[in-house]
mmCIF file of C-alpha atoms in Angstrom:
data_model
loop_
_atom_site.group_PDB
_atom_site.id
_atom_site.type_symbol
_atom_site.label_atom_id
_atom_site.label_comp_id
_atom_site.label_asym_id
_atom_site.label_seq_id
_atom_site.Cartn_x
_atom_site.Cartn_y
_atom_site.Cartn_z
ATOM 1 C CA MET A 1 0.000 0.000 0.000
ATOM 2 C CA ALA A 2 1.113 3.517 -0.680
ATOM 3 C CA VAL A 3 0.737 6.451 1.632
ATOM 4 C CA ASN A 4 0.116 10.040 0.588
ATOM 5 C CA LEU A 5 2.404 12.352 2.576
ATOM 6 C CA GLY A 6 0.849 15.582 1.301
ATOM 7 C CA SER A 7 -0.762 18.133 3.640
ATOM 8 C CA ASN A 8 -3.950 16.900 5.152
ATOM 9 C CA ASP A 9 -6.109 18.914 7.529
ATOM 10 C CA SER A 10 -7.289 15.964 9.574
ATOM 11 C CA GLY A 11 -3.790 14.850 10.493
ATOM 12 C CA ASP A 12 -4.474 11.225 9.415
ATOM 13 C CA LEU A 13 -2.464 9.654 6.673
ATOM 14 C CA ALA A 14 -4.713 8.847 3.700
ATOM 15 C CA GLU A 15 -4.175 5.625 1.789
ATOM 16 C CA ASN A 16 -3.344 5.760 -1.903
ATOM 17 C CA ALA A 17 -4.836 2.935 -3.980
ATOM 18 C CA ASP A 18 -2.343 3.113 -6.884
ATOM 19 C CA ILE A 19 -0.757 -0.180 -7.933
ATOM 20 C CA ASN A 20 2.976 -0.357 -8.480
ATOM 21 C CA ILE A 21 3.300 -1.873 -11.965
ATOM 22 C CA THR A 22 7.089 -1.883 -12.199
ATOM 23 C CA PRO A 23 7.457 -5.566 -11.145
ATOM 24 C CA PHE A 24 4.683 -6.489 -13.575
ATOM 25 C CA ILE A 25 6.535 -4.803 -16.456
ATOM 26 C CA ASP A 26 9.768 -6.564 -15.444
ATOM 27 C CA VAL A 27 8.058 -9.956 -15.550
ATOM 28 C CA ILE A 28 6.477 -9.217 -18.941
ATOM 29 C CA LEU A 29 9.838 -8.172 -20.407
ATOM 30 C CA VAL A 30 11.516 -11.354 -19.135
ATOM 31 C CA LEU A 31 8.723 -13.475 -20.650
ATOM 32 C CA LEU A 32 9.044 -11.598 -23.929
ATOM 33 C CA ILE A 33 12.776 -12.346 -24.076
ATOM 34 C CA ILE A 34 12.164 -16.027 -23.278
ATOM 35 C CA PHE A 35 9.602 -16.357 -26.071
ATOM 36 C CA MET A 36 11.805 -14.470 -28.528
ATOM 37 C CA VAL A 37 14.614 -16.965 -27.884
ATOM 38 C CA ALA A 38 12.433 -20.103 -27.755
ATOM 39 C CA ALA A 39 10.254 -19.467 -30.844
ATOM 40 C CA PRO A 40 12.969 -19.884 -33.503
ATOM 41 C CA LEU A 41 14.198 -23.052 -31.803
ATOM 42 C CA SER A 42 10.798 -24.729 -32.140
ATOM 43 C CA THR A 43 10.605 -24.280 -35.927
ATOM 44 C CA VAL A 44 13.698 -26.163 -37.086
ATOM 45 C CA ASP A 45 13.705 -27.660 -40.593
ATOM 46 C CA VAL A 46 14.602 -31.327 -40.387
ATOM 47 C CA PRO A 47 15.010 -33.552 -43.447
ATOM 48 C CA VAL A 48 12.611 -36.505 -43.192
ATOM 49 C CA GLU A 49 12.779 -39.971 -44.719
ATOM 50 C CA LEU A 50 9.284 -41.424 -44.611
ATOM 51 C CA PRO A 51 9.041 -45.036 -43.397
ATOM 52 C CA VAL A 52 7.503 -47.989 -45.192
ATOM 53 C CA SER A 53 3.953 -48.680 -44.065
ATOM 54 C CA ALA A 54 3.325 -51.806 -42.021
ATOM 55 C CA ALA A 55 -0.444 -51.247 -41.868
ATOM 56 C CA PRO A 56 -2.652 -54.267 -42.539
ATOM 57 C CA GLN A 57 -3.640 -54.628 -46.155
ATOM 58 C CA GLN A 58 -7.177 -53.522 -47.013
ATOM 59 C CA PRO A 59 -9.406 -55.684 -49.214
ATOM 60 C CA ARG A 60 -9.018 -54.854 -52.876
ATOM 61 C CA PRO A 61 -12.120 -53.789 -54.820
ATOM 62 C CA ASP A 62 -13.278 -55.786 -57.861
ATOM 63 C CA LYS A 63 -12.226 -53.143 -60.417
ATOM 64 C CA PRO A 64 -9.802 -50.702 -58.774
ATOM 65 C CA ILE A 65 -9.067 -47.432 -60.545
ATOM 66 C CA PHE A 66 -5.360 -46.640 -60.516
ATOM 67 C CA VAL A 67 -3.875 -43.247 -61.310
ATOM 68 C CA SER A 68 -0.121 -43.549 -61.742
ATOM 69 C CA VAL A 69 2.588 -40.914 -61.833
ATOM 70 C CA LYS A 70 5.479 -42.335 -63.837
ATOM 71 C CA ALA A 71 9.173 -41.568 -63.407
ATOM 72 C CA ASP A 72 9.030 -39.163 -66.385
ATOM 73 C CA LEU A 73 6.190 -37.312 -64.503
ATOM 74 C CA GLY A 74 3.580 -38.514 -66.983
ATOM 75 C CA VAL A 75 0.154 -39.470 -65.624
ATOM 76 C CA ALA A 76 -1.663 -42.692 -66.507
ATOM 77 C CA LEU A 77 -5.191 -43.843 -65.744
ATOM 78 C CA GLY A 78 -5.033 -47.628 -65.577
ATOM 79 C CA GLU A 79 -2.757 -48.541 -68.491
ATOM 80 C CA ASP A 80 -3.551 -45.492 -70.656
ATOM 81 C CA ALA A 81 -1.522 -42.262 -70.607
ATOM 82 C CA VAL A 82 -3.637 -39.184 -69.841
ATOM 83 C CA ASP A 83 -2.806 -35.491 -70.060
ATOM 84 C CA ARG A 84 -3.107 -33.753 -66.697
ATOM 85 C CA PRO A 85 -5.853 -31.313 -67.814
ATOM 86 C CA ALA A 86 -7.922 -34.240 -69.148
ATOM 87 C CA LEU A 87 -7.561 -36.364 -65.988
ATOM 88 C CA GLY A 88 -10.905 -35.255 -64.490
ATOM 89 C CA ALA A 89 -12.868 -36.117 -67.647
ATOM 90 C CA ALA A 90 -11.092 -39.472 -67.982
ATOM 91 C CA LEU A 91 -11.920 -40.307 -64.347
ATOM 92 C CA ASP A 92 -15.559 -39.346 -64.896
ATOM 93 C CA ALA A 93 -15.689 -41.800 -67.802
ATOM 94 C CA ALA A 94 -13.953 -44.577 -65.825
ATOM 95 C CA THR A 95 -16.142 -44.172 -62.725
ATOM 96 C CA LYS A 96 -19.337 -43.396 -64.673
ATOM 97 C CA GLY A 97 -19.576 -40.097 -62.771
ATOM 98 C CA ASN A 98 -19.448 -41.702 -59.300
ATOM 99 C CA LYS A 99 -17.395 -39.212 -57.245
ATOM 100 C CA ASP A 100 -17.505 -41.506 -54.179
ATOM 101 C CA GLU A 101 -15.387 -44.138 -55.940
ATOM 102 C CA ARG A 102 -12.001 -44.678 -54.282
ATOM 103 C CA ILE A 103 -9.077 -43.721 -56.519
ATOM 104 C CA PHE A 104 -5.763 -45.477 -55.906
ATOM 105 C CA LEU A 105 -2.809 -43.170 -56.501
ATOM 106 C CA ARG A 106 0.615 -44.643 -57.024
ATOM 107 C CA ALA A 107 3.853 -42.984 -57.978
ATOM 108 C CA ASP A 108 7.361 -43.973 -58.916
ATOM 109 C CA LYS A 109 9.828 -43.822 -56.033
ATOM 110 C CA GLY A 110 11.792 -41.014 -57.729
ATOM 111 C CA VAL A 111 8.801 -38.708 -58.279
ATOM 112 C CA PRO A 112 9.147 -35.464 -56.293
ATOM 113 C CA TYR A 113 6.622 -34.970 -53.508
ATOM 114 C CA GLY A 114 5.387 -31.740 -55.093
ATOM 115 C CA GLU A 115 4.434 -33.557 -58.303
ATOM 116 C CA LEU A 116 2.470 -36.149 -56.332
ATOM 117 C CA MET A 117 0.651 -33.368 -54.482
ATOM 118 C CA GLY A 118 -0.104 -31.703 -57.819
ATOM 119 C CA VAL A 119 -1.864 -34.849 -59.046
ATOM 120 C CA MET A 120 -3.750 -35.098 -55.751
ATOM 121 C CA ASN A 121 -4.900 -31.498 -56.248
ATOM 122 C CA LEU A 122 -6.128 -32.422 -59.739
ATOM 123 C CA LEU A 123 -8.113 -35.309 -58.233
ATOM 124 C CA ARG A 124 -9.578 -33.041 -55.560
ATOM 125 C CA GLY A 125 -10.418 -30.401 -58.164
ATOM 126 C CA ALA A 126 -12.271 -33.030 -60.201
ATOM 127 C CA GLY A 127 -14.338 -33.939 -57.115
ATOM 128 C CA TYR A 128 -12.638 -37.202 -56.148
ATOM 129 C CA LEU A 129 -11.911 -36.917 -52.434
ATOM 130 C CA LYS A 130 -11.438 -40.599 -51.590
ATOM 131 C CA VAL A 131 -7.829 -41.167 -52.600
ATOM 132 C CA GLY A 132 -5.744 -44.089 -51.409
ATOM 133 C CA LEU A 133 -1.959 -44.061 -51.700
ATOM 134 C CA VAL A 134 -0.457 -47.311 -52.961
ATOM 135 C CA GLY A 135 2.875 -48.555 -51.655
ATOM 136 C CA LEU A 136 4.790 -51.754 -51.218
ATOM 137 C CA GLU A 137 4.065 -53.894 -48.198
ATOM 138 C CA ASP A 138 6.894 -54.164 -45.685
ATOM 139 C CA THR A 139 7.521 -57.896 -45.363
ATOM 140 C CA SER A 140 10.683 -57.600 -43.257
ATOM 141 C CA GLY A 141 8.722 -56.537 -40.169
ATOM 142 C CA GLY A 142 11.167 -53.740 -39.328
ATOM 143 C CA GLY A 143 9.226 -50.799 -40.726
ATOM 144 C CA GLN A 144 12.358 -49.379 -42.416
ATOM 145 C CA PRO A 145 13.590 -50.200 -45.948
#
């Protein structure tokens, strides 16, 4: 509590209800410095090698629809090569317009991740949201190639 020492006719010391905010500002500045130091440390870029999936194999549909991204970055629907802009129309013909049909997307091991995401964006843009990624089954049991 603070006391006002100014002249007072009654002779009693009146209480001053002001809060001393200096310690509060000190604490805030220390927290600011801590967060300024800690924030860049939490966003470190780390190269990642994705593991082989050991998930149980799902039952295969009678007539699966495969979209493949080849090593030369060409796209194929089943066995037929398809231009990327025509992929949506080709899928509509293969699925008879059924947008709920699961599309199996597979890509060559050397295809850049950005190219694979580009094909997934084409599938999403055409209205096909059920996309399954195809990979090799890990038979060694270790989870790593």
